[in-house]
Every structure is written in C-alpha cells, then in structure tokens.
Amino acid sequence: MKKAGRVIVKDRHANRISGKYLFLLLSLLLFGCGTSNDDNTSETDLEELTKIEVTEYEGQDLSSLTDFRENSIKGPQYIDINDYTLTIDGLVEQPVALSYDEVLDNQKYTKVVTLHCVEGWSVDILWEGVLLADLFEGVDVQKTADTVIFYSEDGYSTALPLRTIMDKQLMIAYKMNGVVLPPERGFPFQLVAEDKLGYKWIKWITRIELSDDADYEGYWEQRGFDNDADVKP
Ligand SMILES: Nc1nc2c(c(=O)[nH]1)N[C@H]1C(S)=C(S)[C@@H](COP(=O)(O)O)O[C@H]1N2
Ligand SMILES: [Mo]
C-alpha cells in the first residue's frame, strides 16, 4: 500500500511537471511572437527601453526617451512596417514610394540635437537618420520647388523651406539614443528639425511633398503658431 501510494504521488508529480512544460511550450507557440514588440504595432514598455538606451555621447549627458510629454493630436500611431511606404512626390521628376529598408539604404548620420516644445520642456537626444538631401537626390527635384511639406499617419502636417533643409542638412531619424524609434516616439521616422520648435518635428512621416507653396501652414501653424518656428535663445 505504502509503496503503491508513493508511486502514485510520484506519478502525479511527474504529470504536473510535464503539464507545466506543455503549458510553457504552448504559451511560447501561441504568444511567443506576440510578446516581442519587433513589429512595432503594439504599445511599447518604454521603461524597458531605458535599460538599453544610450545616456551619454562624447561627454554630453542625454535626455531619456521617456522625458518627452506625449501630446500628439491623436495619440501614438502604430504603423505596420510591412504595409508602410514613404512617398516622395509633388514637384519632382521621379516620384517614389520607398520601403523602410530602402530609406535605410542611404548613408546614416548620428547627431545630438535638442527638441524644444512650445510647452516649455526640451530633450537632448542622440538621433540617427538619413539626410533629406540624399532622399531628394533620387527623385530629381524641379527648380520651382521651394517648400517641403511633410504628412503623417495621424493627419498631422508641417512644412519647411527647401533651403532650410539643405542648408541645415536636416535628417529624418529612425533611431534615438541608439534604439529604434518606438511607435510612441514616431516609428518609423521623425523629422529632426534642428533649431526649430517641436511642432516641426513631425512623427510617423508617410509622405514628403515638394511644393512651391511657401505659405503652406501645417496643423499647429494653421492654429496660430509661427511658421518659421525658430528656437530663440
Ligand atoms: N504626427 C505628429 N507629429 C508630431 C506631433 C503630432 O501631434 N503628430 N506633435 C509635435 C509636437 S508639438 C512635439 S513637441 C513633438 C514631440 O512630441 P511628443 O513629445 O508627443 O513625442 O512632436 C511633434 N510631432
Ligand atoms: Mo510641441
């Protein structure tokens, strides 16, 4: 009796263990892909990202990617990169619709640039991106173009003079502090509008239009914010 009882207990224990492993295996199969955030289509644990972000660059302390105040007009946009293209059109000879990888095929640049929001906060971030000038080389910009209008997934837009973009060598970023932009910060691309106020730093860029409408006003510009948006010391 004693012996049999012990066997039963042992068996139960064995069952419980294999049950546990089966559960783990099933969880991995069912949710394994879903829990990784590689597709950028679900909410990011930003605190988790702070463990791997770069905090200092060439002796300069950087802000964290959690130091932003999320106040986008429609909240974060979750773009499925498999459906994504960046359109460059308007006053160009060769309009294009580039995939994420095609955009990243260009020379990459790294720079610490400060974003100043009109609300009074600012962040020093190490940006990594590609130059708009390089993207424009592929489309053959027409001579009459003097303005670049950016459009976003959330219906937001903003514009800058073509001259400003070329003179300041502005880029669109795909990484901040060494981390791929999380959706909350503008994945796949945010404009690094150096020396311009935060509302020029459009996130989730989907389209870049070359235009001759120098008076174009974007979302916040239409609502009374200065179209030059220069950061004043
Ligand atoms: N598409 C889009 N881009 C946007 C905005 C927005 O609402 N939509 N807000 C702008 C503003 S006002 C600021 S200050 C910066 C940084 O905003 P965040 O802190 O919400 O990331 O993003 C800019 N880019
Ligand atoms: Mo802002």
mmCIF file of C-alpha atoms and ligand atoms in Angstrom:
data_model
loop_
_atom_site.group_PDB
_atom_site.id
_atom_site.type_symbol
_atom_site.label_atom_id
_atom_site.label_comp_id
_atom_site.label_asym_id
_atom_site.label_seq_id
_atom_site.Cartn_x
_atom_site.Cartn_y
_atom_site.Cartn_z
ATOM 1 C CA MET A 1 0.000 0.000 0.000
ATOM 2 C CA LYS A 2 2.711 2.388 1.075
ATOM 3 C CA LYS A 3 4.739 1.624 -1.977
ATOM 4 C CA ALA A 4 1.811 1.966 -4.341
ATOM 5 C CA GLY A 5 0.857 5.238 -2.702
ATOM 6 C CA ARG A 6 4.329 6.597 -3.205
ATOM 7 C CA VAL A 7 4.246 5.584 -6.835
ATOM 8 C CA ILE A 8 1.003 7.409 -7.336
ATOM 9 C CA VAL A 9 2.402 10.534 -5.715
ATOM 10 C CA LYS A 10 5.477 10.296 -7.893
ATOM 11 C CA ASP A 11 3.331 9.880 -10.979
ATOM 12 C CA ARG A 12 1.211 12.864 -10.100
ATOM 13 C CA HIS A 13 4.323 14.925 -9.604
ATOM 14 C CA ALA A 14 5.660 13.790 -12.953
ATOM 15 C CA ASN A 15 2.363 14.684 -14.557
ATOM 16 C CA ARG A 16 2.374 18.095 -13.008
ATOM 17 C CA ILE A 17 5.878 18.759 -14.329
ATOM 18 C CA SER A 18 5.130 17.643 -17.838
ATOM 19 C CA GLY A 19 1.871 19.612 -17.683
ATOM 20 C CA LYS A 20 3.843 22.690 -16.750
ATOM 21 C CA TYR A 21 6.246 22.161 -19.638
ATOM 22 C CA LEU A 22 3.390 21.564 -22.034
ATOM 23 C CA PHE A 23 1.801 24.823 -20.874
ATOM 24 C CA LEU A 24 5.098 26.664 -21.342
ATOM 25 C CA LEU A 25 5.555 25.163 -24.790
ATOM 26 C CA LEU A 26 2.013 26.083 -25.804
ATOM 27 C CA SER A 27 2.446 29.617 -24.433
ATOM 28 C CA LEU A 28 5.623 30.021 -26.432
ATOM 29 C CA LEU A 29 3.955 28.735 -29.590
ATOM 30 C CA LEU A 30 0.825 30.825 -29.140
ATOM 31 C CA PHE A 31 2.186 34.059 -27.663
ATOM 32 C CA GLY A 32 5.930 33.853 -28.290
ATOM 33 C CA CYS A 33 5.780 36.084 -31.369
ATOM 34 C CA GLY A 34 3.127 38.360 -29.958
ATOM 35 C CA THR A 35 5.020 39.328 -26.824
ATOM 36 C CA SER A 36 8.090 40.544 -28.695
ATOM 37 C CA ASN A 37 7.493 44.068 -29.903
ATOM 38 C CA ASP A 38 9.594 43.792 -33.048
ATOM 39 C CA ASP A 39 6.681 44.624 -35.322
ATOM 40 C CA ASN A 40 6.087 47.973 -33.573
ATOM 41 C CA THR A 41 2.323 47.603 -33.873
ATOM 42 C CA SER A 42 1.602 47.469 -30.159
ATOM 43 C CA GLU A 43 2.283 49.580 -27.099
ATOM 44 C CA THR A 44 5.924 49.730 -26.019
ATOM 45 C CA ASP A 45 7.240 49.296 -22.490
ATOM 46 C CA LEU A 46 9.313 52.488 -22.626
ATOM 47 C CA GLU A 47 10.764 51.880 -19.156
ATOM 48 C CA GLU A 48 12.181 48.621 -20.522
ATOM 49 C CA LEU A 49 13.868 50.553 -23.368
ATOM 50 C CA THR A 50 15.563 52.933 -20.915
ATOM 51 C CA LYS A 51 17.717 49.964 -19.839
ATOM 52 C CA ILE A 52 19.380 49.845 -23.265
ATOM 53 C CA GLU A 53 19.269 53.443 -24.460
ATOM 54 C CA VAL A 54 22.477 55.474 -24.735
ATOM 55 C CA THR A 55 22.675 58.012 -21.885
ATOM 56 C CA GLU A 56 25.819 59.929 -22.810
ATOM 57 C CA TYR A 57 27.519 60.786 -26.093
ATOM 58 C CA GLU A 58 31.013 62.270 -26.416
ATOM 59 C CA GLY A 59 30.874 63.544 -22.843
ATOM 60 C CA GLN A 60 27.405 65.047 -23.169
ATOM 61 C CA ASP A 61 24.556 63.785 -20.994
ATOM 62 C CA LEU A 62 21.465 62.846 -22.980
ATOM 63 C CA SER A 63 17.800 63.006 -22.046
ATOM 64 C CA SER A 64 15.826 59.787 -21.928
ATOM 65 C CA LEU A 65 13.262 58.679 -24.476
ATOM 66 C CA THR A 66 10.816 58.793 -21.560
ATOM 67 C CA ASP A 67 11.449 62.523 -20.989
ATOM 68 C CA PHE A 68 9.060 63.515 -23.801
ATOM 69 C CA ARG A 69 5.500 64.504 -22.930
ATOM 70 C CA GLU A 70 3.302 62.575 -25.281
ATOM 71 C CA ASN A 71 0.775 65.119 -26.529
ATOM 72 C CA SER A 72 0.266 64.167 -30.148
ATOM 73 C CA ILE A 73 -3.003 65.248 -31.739
ATOM 74 C CA LYS A 74 -4.384 61.701 -31.928
ATOM 75 C CA GLY A 75 -2.059 59.795 -29.602
ATOM 76 C CA PRO A 76 0.580 57.263 -30.697
ATOM 77 C CA GLN A 77 0.304 55.705 -34.148
ATOM 78 C CA TYR A 78 1.178 52.023 -34.568
ATOM 79 C CA ILE A 79 2.423 51.545 -38.116
ATOM 80 C CA ASP A 80 2.803 48.060 -39.577
ATOM 81 C CA ILE A 81 6.117 48.282 -41.391
ATOM 82 C CA ASN A 82 5.039 45.620 -43.912
ATOM 83 C CA ASP A 83 2.336 47.990 -45.186
ATOM 84 C CA TYR A 84 4.489 51.095 -44.947
ATOM 85 C CA THR A 85 5.915 53.258 -47.703
ATOM 86 C CA LEU A 86 7.422 56.730 -47.616
ATOM 87 C CA THR A 87 6.113 58.649 -50.618
ATOM 88 C CA ILE A 88 8.176 61.491 -52.056
ATOM 89 C CA ASP A 89 6.222 63.362 -54.694
ATOM 90 C CA GLY A 90 4.973 66.756 -55.858
ATOM 91 C CA LEU A 91 7.405 68.902 -57.858
ATOM 92 C CA VAL A 92 9.788 66.045 -58.670
ATOM 93 C CA GLU A 93 10.651 64.257 -61.910
ATOM 94 C CA GLN A 94 10.626 60.772 -60.377
ATOM 95 C CA PRO A 95 8.109 60.317 -57.551
ATOM 96 C CA VAL A 96 8.868 57.305 -55.353
ATOM 97 C CA ALA A 97 7.285 55.165 -52.680
ATOM 98 C CA LEU A 98 10.147 53.776 -50.609
ATOM 99 C CA SER A 99 10.028 50.855 -48.221
ATOM 100 C CA TYR A 100 11.535 51.210 -44.732
ATOM 101 C CA ASP A 101 14.625 49.297 -45.874
ATOM 102 C CA GLU A 102 15.010 51.425 -48.985
ATOM 103 C CA VAL A 103 15.064 54.564 -46.846
ATOM 104 C CA LEU A 104 17.670 52.947 -44.564
ATOM 105 C CA ASP A 105 19.798 52.091 -47.596
ATOM 106 C CA ASN A 106 21.134 55.642 -47.512
ATOM 107 C CA GLN A 107 24.204 56.916 -45.676
ATOM 108 C CA LYS A 108 23.408 57.151 -41.969
ATOM 109 C CA TYR A 109 24.249 60.097 -39.748
ATOM 110 C CA THR A 110 24.393 60.492 -35.977
ATOM 111 C CA LYS A 111 23.927 63.779 -34.143
ATOM 112 C CA VAL A 112 22.846 65.118 -30.755
ATOM 113 C CA VAL A 113 20.028 67.609 -31.345
ATOM 114 C CA THR A 114 17.691 69.275 -28.832
ATOM 115 C CA LEU A 115 13.936 69.290 -29.313
ATOM 116 C CA HIS A 116 12.194 72.285 -27.687
ATOM 117 C CA CYS A 117 8.441 72.081 -27.296
ATOM 118 C CA VAL A 118 6.423 75.315 -27.009
ATOM 119 C CA GLU A 119 5.104 73.917 -23.714
ATOM 120 C CA GLY A 120 8.487 74.757 -22.196
ATOM 121 C CA TRP A 121 10.256 71.401 -21.967
ATOM 122 C CA SER A 122 13.185 70.187 -24.043
ATOM 123 C CA VAL A 123 15.169 66.996 -24.623
ATOM 124 C CA ASP A 124 18.742 66.366 -25.808
ATOM 125 C CA ILE A 125 18.675 63.213 -27.880
ATOM 126 C CA LEU A 126 21.216 61.290 -29.948
ATOM 127 C CA TRP A 127 19.494 60.894 -33.312
ATOM 128 C CA GLU A 128 20.419 58.519 -36.083
ATOM 129 C CA GLY A 129 18.930 59.038 -39.509
ATOM 130 C CA VAL A 130 19.291 59.728 -43.207
ATOM 131 C CA LEU A 131 19.607 63.111 -44.879
ATOM 132 C CA LEU A 132 16.597 64.501 -46.724
ATOM 133 C CA ALA A 133 19.101 65.787 -49.292
ATOM 134 C CA ASP A 134 20.073 62.178 -50.055
ATOM 135 C CA LEU A 135 16.427 61.130 -50.394
ATOM 136 C CA PHE A 136 15.768 64.079 -52.709
ATOM 137 C CA GLU A 137 18.660 63.108 -54.966
ATOM 138 C CA GLY A 138 16.691 60.051 -56.038
ATOM 139 C CA VAL A 139 13.584 61.977 -57.132
ATOM 140 C CA ASP A 140 15.116 64.851 -59.108
ATOM 141 C CA VAL A 141 13.527 67.945 -57.551
ATOM 142 C CA GLN A 142 12.134 70.506 -60.000
ATOM 143 C CA LYS A 143 13.577 74.036 -59.986
ATOM 144 C CA THR A 144 10.285 75.657 -58.945
ATOM 145 C CA ALA A 145 10.114 73.740 -55.646
ATOM 146 C CA ASP A 146 10.931 75.908 -52.632
ATOM 147 C CA THR A 147 8.904 74.225 -49.880
ATOM 148 C CA VAL A 148 8.809 70.746 -48.372
ATOM 149 C CA ILE A 149 5.527 69.576 -46.863
ATOM 150 C CA PHE A 150 5.538 66.569 -44.531
ATOM 151 C CA TYR A 151 2.455 64.455 -43.874
ATOM 152 C CA SER A 152 1.853 61.906 -41.151
ATOM 153 C CA GLU A 153 -0.210 58.837 -40.370
ATOM 154 C CA ASP A 154 -2.309 60.812 -37.846
ATOM 155 C CA GLY A 155 -3.307 63.554 -40.318
ATOM 156 C CA TYR A 156 -0.710 65.952 -38.916
ATOM 157 C CA SER A 157 1.402 68.007 -41.305
ATOM 158 C CA THR A 158 4.083 70.659 -41.258
ATOM 159 C CA ALA A 159 6.420 72.343 -43.746
ATOM 160 C CA LEU A 160 9.887 73.835 -44.039
ATOM 161 C CA PRO A 161 11.630 75.800 -46.782
ATOM 162 C CA LEU A 162 13.697 73.537 -49.062
ATOM 163 C CA ARG A 163 16.656 75.880 -48.444
ATOM 164 C CA THR A 164 16.480 75.321 -44.676
ATOM 165 C CA ILE A 165 16.519 71.566 -45.173
ATOM 166 C CA MET A 166 19.537 71.707 -47.486
ATOM 167 C CA ASP A 167 21.491 74.370 -45.527
ATOM 168 C CA LYS A 168 20.995 72.701 -42.139
ATOM 169 C CA GLN A 169 21.402 69.206 -43.627
ATOM 170 C CA LEU A 170 18.255 68.034 -41.879
ATOM 171 C CA MET A 171 17.553 64.348 -41.470
ATOM 172 C CA ILE A 172 14.706 62.025 -40.688
ATOM 173 C CA ALA A 173 15.561 59.787 -37.757
ATOM 174 C CA TYR A 174 14.864 56.073 -37.355
ATOM 175 C CA LYS A 175 16.766 55.716 -34.071
ATOM 176 C CA MET A 176 17.042 57.759 -30.879
ATOM 177 C CA ASN A 177 19.647 57.125 -28.172
ATOM 178 C CA GLY A 178 20.667 54.018 -30.121
ATOM 179 C CA VAL A 179 17.191 52.493 -30.033
ATOM 180 C CA VAL A 180 14.836 52.086 -32.999
ATOM 181 C CA LEU A 181 12.127 54.744 -32.567
ATOM 182 C CA PRO A 182 9.280 53.210 -30.589
ATOM 183 C CA PRO A 183 5.787 53.888 -32.032
ATOM 184 C CA GLU A 184 5.171 56.407 -29.239
ATOM 185 C CA ARG A 185 8.173 58.427 -30.470
ATOM 186 C CA GLY A 186 7.324 58.372 -34.178
ATOM 187 C CA PHE A 187 8.245 54.999 -35.680
ATOM 188 C CA PRO A 188 9.274 54.619 -38.451
ATOM 189 C CA PHE A 189 10.534 58.198 -38.998
ATOM 190 C CA GLN A 190 10.599 61.528 -37.220
ATOM 191 C CA LEU A 191 11.902 64.763 -38.717
ATOM 192 C CA VAL A 192 14.884 66.104 -36.779
ATOM 193 C CA ALA A 193 14.013 69.754 -37.318
ATOM 194 C CA GLU A 194 17.168 71.169 -35.763
ATOM 195 C CA ASP A 195 16.773 74.756 -34.408
ATOM 196 C CA LYS A 196 13.010 74.589 -34.982
ATOM 197 C CA LEU A 197 10.301 74.235 -32.334
ATOM 198 C CA GLY A 198 8.848 70.811 -31.521
ATOM 199 C CA TYR A 199 5.793 71.143 -33.757
ATOM 200 C CA LYS A 200 8.098 70.994 -36.826
ATOM 201 C CA TRP A 201 9.440 67.603 -35.621
ATOM 202 C CA ILE A 202 6.728 65.599 -37.344
ATOM 203 C CA LYS A 203 6.462 61.943 -36.324
ATOM 204 C CA TRP A 204 5.161 58.902 -38.264
ATOM 205 C CA ILE A 205 6.065 60.557 -41.599
ATOM 206 C CA THR A 206 4.285 58.912 -44.519
ATOM 207 C CA ARG A 207 4.654 61.460 -47.299
ATOM 208 C CA ILE A 208 7.043 64.239 -48.288
ATOM 209 C CA GLU A 209 5.739 66.629 -50.933
ATOM 210 C CA LEU A 210 7.955 69.057 -52.837
ATOM 211 C CA SER A 211 5.904 72.192 -53.363
ATOM 212 C CA ASP A 212 6.027 75.835 -54.450
ATOM 213 C CA ASP A 213 3.519 76.911 -51.789
ATOM 214 C CA ALA A 214 5.859 78.809 -49.465
ATOM 215 C CA ASP A 215 2.866 79.885 -47.349
ATOM 216 C CA TYR A 216 1.699 76.338 -46.590
ATOM 217 C CA GLU A 217 0.663 76.023 -42.963
ATOM 218 C CA GLY A 218 0.679 72.732 -41.093
ATOM 219 C CA TYR A 219 -1.551 71.583 -38.233
ATOM 220 C CA TRP A 220 -0.263 73.874 -35.459
ATOM 221 C CA GLU A 221 0.729 76.648 -37.868
ATOM 222 C CA GLN A 222 -2.913 76.895 -39.016
ATOM 223 C CA ARG A 223 -3.835 77.264 -35.351
ATOM 224 C CA GLY A 224 -1.693 80.335 -34.831
ATOM 225 C CA PHE A 225 1.838 79.032 -34.291
ATOM 226 C CA ASP A 226 4.640 80.824 -36.121
ATOM 227 C CA ASN A 227 5.509 79.239 -39.459
ATOM 228 C CA ASP A 228 9.249 79.910 -39.030
ATOM 229 C CA ALA A 229 9.236 78.235 -35.600
ATOM 230 C CA ASP A 230 12.799 79.295 -34.847
ATOM 231 C CA VAL A 231 14.089 78.351 -31.408
ATOM 232 C CA LYS A 232 15.054 81.607 -29.722
ATOM 233 C CA PRO A 233 17.725 81.610 -27.037
HETATM 234 N N1 LIG B 1 2.468 63.317 -36.474
HETATM 235 C C1 LIG B 1 2.676 64.139 -35.427
HETATM 236 N N2 LIG B 1 3.897 64.603 -35.217
HETATM 237 C C2 LIG B 1 4.129 65.444 -34.177
HETATM 238 C C3 LIG B 1 3.089 65.852 -33.307
HETATM 239 C C4 LIG B 1 1.786 65.325 -33.561
HETATM 240 O O1 LIG B 1 0.804 65.616 -32.853
HETATM 241 N N3 LIG B 1 1.627 64.471 -34.620
HETATM 242 N N4 LIG B 1 3.380 66.718 -32.265
HETATM 243 C C5 LIG B 1 4.590 67.571 -32.394
HETATM 244 C C6 LIG B 1 4.985 68.261 -31.174
HETATM 245 S S1 LIG B 1 4.005 69.577 -30.693
HETATM 246 C C7 LIG B 1 6.133 67.946 -30.480
HETATM 247 S S2 LIG B 1 6.665 68.876 -29.162
HETATM 248 C C8 LIG B 1 6.966 66.783 -30.890
HETATM 249 C C9 LIG B 1 7.296 65.861 -29.718
HETATM 250 O O2 LIG B 1 6.089 65.370 -29.276
HETATM 251 P P1 LIG B 1 5.967 64.105 -28.319
HETATM 252 O O3 LIG B 1 6.526 64.549 -27.000
HETATM 253 O O4 LIG B 1 4.497 63.874 -28.272
HETATM 254 O O5 LIG B 1 6.762 62.991 -28.919
HETATM 255 O O6 LIG B 1 6.334 66.012 -31.886
HETATM 256 C C10 LIG B 1 5.773 66.771 -32.920
HETATM 257 N N5 LIG B 1 5.399 65.873 -33.994
HETATM 258 MO MO MO B 2 5.123 70.574 -29.011
#
